[in-house]
Structures are given as structure tokens and as C-alpha cells.
CSV table of C-alpha atoms in Angstrom, one decimal:
chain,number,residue,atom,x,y,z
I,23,UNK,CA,19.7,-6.6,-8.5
I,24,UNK,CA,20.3,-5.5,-11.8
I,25,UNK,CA,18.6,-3.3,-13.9
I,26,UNK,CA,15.7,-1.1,-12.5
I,27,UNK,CA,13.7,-2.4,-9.7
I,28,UNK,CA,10.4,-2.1,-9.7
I,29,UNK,CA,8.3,0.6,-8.0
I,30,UNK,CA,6.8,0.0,-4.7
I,31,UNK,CA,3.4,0.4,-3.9
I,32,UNK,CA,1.4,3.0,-1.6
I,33,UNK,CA,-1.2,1.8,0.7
I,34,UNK,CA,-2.9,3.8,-2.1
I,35,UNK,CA,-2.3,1.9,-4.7
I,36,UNK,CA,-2.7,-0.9,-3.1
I,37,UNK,CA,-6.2,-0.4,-2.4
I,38,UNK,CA,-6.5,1.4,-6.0
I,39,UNK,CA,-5.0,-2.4,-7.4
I,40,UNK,CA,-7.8,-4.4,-5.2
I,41,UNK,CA,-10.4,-2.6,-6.0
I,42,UNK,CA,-9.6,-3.2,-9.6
I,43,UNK,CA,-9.2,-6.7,-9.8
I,44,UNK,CA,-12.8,-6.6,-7.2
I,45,UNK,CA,-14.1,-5.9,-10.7
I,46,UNK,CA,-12.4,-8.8,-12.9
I,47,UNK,CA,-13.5,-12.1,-14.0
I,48,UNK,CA,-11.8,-14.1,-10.9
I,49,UNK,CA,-11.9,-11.7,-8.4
I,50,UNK,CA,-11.7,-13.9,-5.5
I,51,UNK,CA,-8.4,-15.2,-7.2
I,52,UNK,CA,-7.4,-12.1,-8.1
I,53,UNK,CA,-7.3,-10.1,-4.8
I,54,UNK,CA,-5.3,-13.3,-3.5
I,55,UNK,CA,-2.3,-13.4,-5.8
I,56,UNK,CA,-2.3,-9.5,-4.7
I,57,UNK,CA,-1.9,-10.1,-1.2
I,58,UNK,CA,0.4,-12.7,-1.9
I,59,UNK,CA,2.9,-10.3,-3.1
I,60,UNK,CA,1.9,-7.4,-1.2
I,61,UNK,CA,1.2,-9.3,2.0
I,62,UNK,CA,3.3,-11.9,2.2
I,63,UNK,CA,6.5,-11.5,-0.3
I,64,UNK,CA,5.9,-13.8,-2.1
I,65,UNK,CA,7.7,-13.9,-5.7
I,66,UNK,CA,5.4,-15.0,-9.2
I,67,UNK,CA,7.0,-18.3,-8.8
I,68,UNK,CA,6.3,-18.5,-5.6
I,69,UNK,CA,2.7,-17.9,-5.9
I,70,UNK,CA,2.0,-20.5,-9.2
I,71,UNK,CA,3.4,-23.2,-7.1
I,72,UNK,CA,1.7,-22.6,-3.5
I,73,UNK,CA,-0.4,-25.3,-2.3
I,74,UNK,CA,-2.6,-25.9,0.0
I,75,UNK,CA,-1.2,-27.7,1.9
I,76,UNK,CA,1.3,-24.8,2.9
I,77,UNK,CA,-1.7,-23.2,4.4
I,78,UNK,CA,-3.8,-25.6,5.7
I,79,UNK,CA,-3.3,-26.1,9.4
I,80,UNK,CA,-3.4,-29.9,10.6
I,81,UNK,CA,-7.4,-29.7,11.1
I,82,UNK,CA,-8.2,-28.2,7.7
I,83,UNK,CA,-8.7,-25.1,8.1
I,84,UNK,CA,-6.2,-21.8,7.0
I,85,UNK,CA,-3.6,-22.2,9.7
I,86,UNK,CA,-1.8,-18.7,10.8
I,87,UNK,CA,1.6,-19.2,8.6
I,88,UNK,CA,2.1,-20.1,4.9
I,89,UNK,CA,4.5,-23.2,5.2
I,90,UNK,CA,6.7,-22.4,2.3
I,91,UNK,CA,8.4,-25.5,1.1
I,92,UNK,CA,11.8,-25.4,-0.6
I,93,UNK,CA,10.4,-26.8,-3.7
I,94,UNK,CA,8.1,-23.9,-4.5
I,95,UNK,CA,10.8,-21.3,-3.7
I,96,UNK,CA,13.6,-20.1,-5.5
I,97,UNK,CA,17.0,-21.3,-4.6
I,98,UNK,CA,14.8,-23.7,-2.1
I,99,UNK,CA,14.2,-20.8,0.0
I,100,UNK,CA,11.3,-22.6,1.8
I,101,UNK,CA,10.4,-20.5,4.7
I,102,UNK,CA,7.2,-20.1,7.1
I,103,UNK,CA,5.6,-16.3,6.5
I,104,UNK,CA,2.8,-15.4,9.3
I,105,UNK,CA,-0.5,-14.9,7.3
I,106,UNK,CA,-1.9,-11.0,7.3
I,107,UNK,CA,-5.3,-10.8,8.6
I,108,UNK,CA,-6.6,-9.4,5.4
I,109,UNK,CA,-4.7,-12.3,3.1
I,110,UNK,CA,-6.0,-14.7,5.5
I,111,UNK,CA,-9.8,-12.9,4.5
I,112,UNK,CA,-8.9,-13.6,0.9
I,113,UNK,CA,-7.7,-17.2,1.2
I,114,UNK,CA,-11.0,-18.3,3.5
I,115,UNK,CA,-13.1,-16.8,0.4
I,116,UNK,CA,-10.7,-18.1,-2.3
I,117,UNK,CA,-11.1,-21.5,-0.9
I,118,UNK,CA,-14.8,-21.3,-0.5
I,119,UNK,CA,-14.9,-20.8,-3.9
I,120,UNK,CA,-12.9,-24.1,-5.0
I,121,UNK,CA,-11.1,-27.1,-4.2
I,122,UNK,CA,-8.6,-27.1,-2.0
I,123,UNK,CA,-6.9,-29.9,-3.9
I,124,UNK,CA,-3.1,-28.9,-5.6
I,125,UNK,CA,-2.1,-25.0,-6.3
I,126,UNK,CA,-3.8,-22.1,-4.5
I,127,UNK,CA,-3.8,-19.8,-7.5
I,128,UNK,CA,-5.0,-21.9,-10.6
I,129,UNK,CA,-5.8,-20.6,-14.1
I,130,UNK,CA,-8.9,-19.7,-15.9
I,131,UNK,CA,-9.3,-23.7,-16.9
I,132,UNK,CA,-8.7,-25.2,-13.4
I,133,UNK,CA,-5.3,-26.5,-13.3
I,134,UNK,CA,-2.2,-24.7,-12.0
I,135,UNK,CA,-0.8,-21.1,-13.3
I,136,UNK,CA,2.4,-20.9,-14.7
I,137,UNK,CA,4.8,-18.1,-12.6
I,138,UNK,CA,5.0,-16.4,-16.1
I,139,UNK,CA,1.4,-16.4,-16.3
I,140,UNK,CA,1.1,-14.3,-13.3
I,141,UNK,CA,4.3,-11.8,-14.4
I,142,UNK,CA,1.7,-11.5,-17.0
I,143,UNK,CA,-1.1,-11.0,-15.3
I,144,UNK,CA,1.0,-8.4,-12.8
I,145,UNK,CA,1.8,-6.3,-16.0
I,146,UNK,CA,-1.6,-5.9,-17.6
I,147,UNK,CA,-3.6,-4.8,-14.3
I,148,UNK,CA,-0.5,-2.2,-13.5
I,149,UNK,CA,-0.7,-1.2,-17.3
I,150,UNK,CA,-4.2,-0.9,-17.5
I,151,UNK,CA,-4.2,1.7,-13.8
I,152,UNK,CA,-1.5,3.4,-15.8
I,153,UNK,CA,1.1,2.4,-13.0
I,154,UNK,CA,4.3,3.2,-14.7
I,155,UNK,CA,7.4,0.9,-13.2
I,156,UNK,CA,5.4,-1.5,-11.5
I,157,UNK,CA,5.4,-5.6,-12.3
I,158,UNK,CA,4.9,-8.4,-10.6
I,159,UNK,CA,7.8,-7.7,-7.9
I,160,UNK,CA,6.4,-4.4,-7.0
I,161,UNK,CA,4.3,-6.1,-4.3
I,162,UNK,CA,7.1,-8.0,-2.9
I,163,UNK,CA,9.2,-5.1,-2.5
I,164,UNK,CA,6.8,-3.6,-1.0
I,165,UNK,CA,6.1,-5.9,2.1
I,166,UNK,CA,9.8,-5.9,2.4
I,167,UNK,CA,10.1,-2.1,2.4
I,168,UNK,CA,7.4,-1.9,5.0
I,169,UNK,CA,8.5,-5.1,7.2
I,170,UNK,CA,11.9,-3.3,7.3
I,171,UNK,CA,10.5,0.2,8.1
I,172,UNK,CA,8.3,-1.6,11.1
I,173,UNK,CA,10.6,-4.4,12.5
I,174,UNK,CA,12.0,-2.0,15.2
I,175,UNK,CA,8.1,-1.8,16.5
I,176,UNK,CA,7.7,-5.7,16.6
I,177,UNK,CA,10.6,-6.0,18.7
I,178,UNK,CA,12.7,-8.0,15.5
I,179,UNK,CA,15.5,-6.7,13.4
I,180,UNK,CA,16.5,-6.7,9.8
I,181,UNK,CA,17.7,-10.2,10.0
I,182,UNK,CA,13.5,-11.1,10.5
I,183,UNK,CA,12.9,-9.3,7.8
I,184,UNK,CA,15.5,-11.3,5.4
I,185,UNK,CA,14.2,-14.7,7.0
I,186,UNK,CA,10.8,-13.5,6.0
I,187,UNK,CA,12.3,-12.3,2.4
I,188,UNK,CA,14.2,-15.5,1.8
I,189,UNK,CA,16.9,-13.9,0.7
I,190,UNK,CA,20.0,-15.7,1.6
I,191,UNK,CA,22.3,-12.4,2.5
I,192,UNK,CA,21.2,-9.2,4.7
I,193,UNK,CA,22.8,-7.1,1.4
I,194,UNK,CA,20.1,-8.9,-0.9
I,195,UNK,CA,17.4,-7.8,1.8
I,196,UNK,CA,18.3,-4.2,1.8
I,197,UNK,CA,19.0,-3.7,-2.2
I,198,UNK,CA,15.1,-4.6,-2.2
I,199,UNK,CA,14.2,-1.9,0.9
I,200,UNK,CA,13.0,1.6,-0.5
I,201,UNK,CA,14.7,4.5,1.1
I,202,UNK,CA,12.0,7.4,2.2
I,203,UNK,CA,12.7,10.8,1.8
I,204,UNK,CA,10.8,12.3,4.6
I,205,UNK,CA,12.1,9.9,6.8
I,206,UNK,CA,16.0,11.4,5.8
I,207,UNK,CA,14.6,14.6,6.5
I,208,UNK,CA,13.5,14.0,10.0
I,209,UNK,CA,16.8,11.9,10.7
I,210,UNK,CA,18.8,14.7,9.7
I,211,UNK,CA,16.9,17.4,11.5
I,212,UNK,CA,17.5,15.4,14.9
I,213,UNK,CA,21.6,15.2,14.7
């Protein structure tokens, strides 16, 4: 990746960031395109063009994976990404809310969001919590740091957590995984 990548988030800030945009016009909205990122790794231009019909199971209801189609990902890296719990909260209350006709995330008018719209959107809520180095990929490297500091537990490997990604190499995977100091500490201490 070139240039500076952009900070993860804490479970801290993550809950600082949702309670936030709790408080903006949109909120329902809002907390989705958050979880989104944070919660499913998915990147701005992933999120504008979401339908759906990548969520909805075949009885109408939010199914258990986003069905990521190749035309909605980069480099058609379509890809199936099991829905979190607490996304899966957020898209039940986002869909209450409207139509569940074309784009999930749709702009203050009604129709879709452009993916610069929501790198937009990503930079003024981190600005305006003062989070310095954070835009709208911040959320995706996080889920990827902490799918790749869990994987071991659920069984899976690295090579889940790239699948997940979409990345098409392992080496693009780990450029995006945040290295943790205390964790070098205790590694070191047990060798």
C-alpha cells in the first residue's frame, strides 16, 4: 500500500464513533455504513453499491451473509462475508426505516451514495472526534486486524481472513494487519 495507512480503531473508538453518529441526522444509516467497515470490511465503494439483494435471504428477510457480488467490489472481488450480530441489529433497523428497493446506504435525497460521498462522510465524523489518521479505510483495517488476530480461535487461518478481505494475495492481507506491541512483548518473553 502506498503512502500511510490509516489508523485502526479500538473497540473504544468504535463505540466513541457510534455513539456519535447515534446523534446525527440519519442515524440509522449512519451506524450501518460504520459497521460495514468495521464489521464486515467492507471498502467506501463497496458500501455505496451494496444492495439488498446481497443481504436479503431467499424469504425476505436479512439472511446471515452479505452476498458480495463482483460488480460492487473492486477488482470484482465479490465474496460472501458472515453478518456480525450487531451489523445484522443495524441493517433490521436500517431497513425498517426504508425501502428495501436498490442500494442499502442511500443519500440524504433517496437515491444511491456515491463511494466518494462516504470517504467524505468517513473524514468529517473522524475530524470532528479529533481522530487524527483515521478515514474511511480505518474500519476496514480494523476487522482485518482483528479477524487475523482471532482466526487461530475459530479454527481458520490467514488464508480465511484474505477470502474475507478480498484481497487477491496473502501479502496484500497482511500489509493491512496492525502489528501489537504487547503481543511482541509476551512472544518474546516465552522463547
Amino acid at each position: 500500500m502506498a503512502g500511510k495507512q490509516a489508523k485502526i480503531l479500538t473497540a473504544t473508538n468504535l463505540k466513541f464513533v457510534l455513539r456519535h453518529v447515534a446523534k446525527m441526522r440519519a442515524a440509522s444509516r449512519n451506524k450501518a455504513i460504520v459497521l460495514l467497515s468495521a464489521k464486515a470490511g467492507l471498502r467506501a465503494g463497496e458500501i455505496a453499491n451494496l444492495t439488498w439483494s446481497m443481504i436479503l435471504d431467499p424469504t425476505g428477510r436479512i439472511g446471515g451473509l452479505i452476498e458480495l457480488h463482483d460488480s460492487a467490489a473492486k477488482k470484482c472481488g465479490g465474496r460472501s462475508i458472515p453478518i456480525h450480530p450487531d451489523l445484522r441489529t443495524a441493517l433490521i433497523k436500517l431497513r425498517n426505516q426504508s425501502d428495501d428497493n436498490g442500494t442499502v446506504i442511500k443519500s440524504a435525497r433517496g437515491g444511491p451514495i456515491s463511494p466518494n460521498s462516504i470517504v467524505n462522510w468517513f473524514g468529517v465524523v473522524y475530524r470532528e472526534l479529533g481522530l487524527d489518521g483515521c478515514s474511511s479505510h480505518s474500519g476496514r483495517r480494523t476487522f482485518i486486524t482483528n479477524a487475523a488476530r482471532k482466526v487461530h480461535l475459530a479454527g481458520g487461518s490467514i488464508r480465511d481472513v484474505q477470502q474475507l478481505a478480498g484481497h487477491r494475495s496473502i501479502s496484500m492481507t497482511q500489509a493491512y494487519i496492525e502489528g501489537d506491541t504487547a503481543a511482541k512483548r509476551r512472544l518474546v518473553a516465552m522463547i
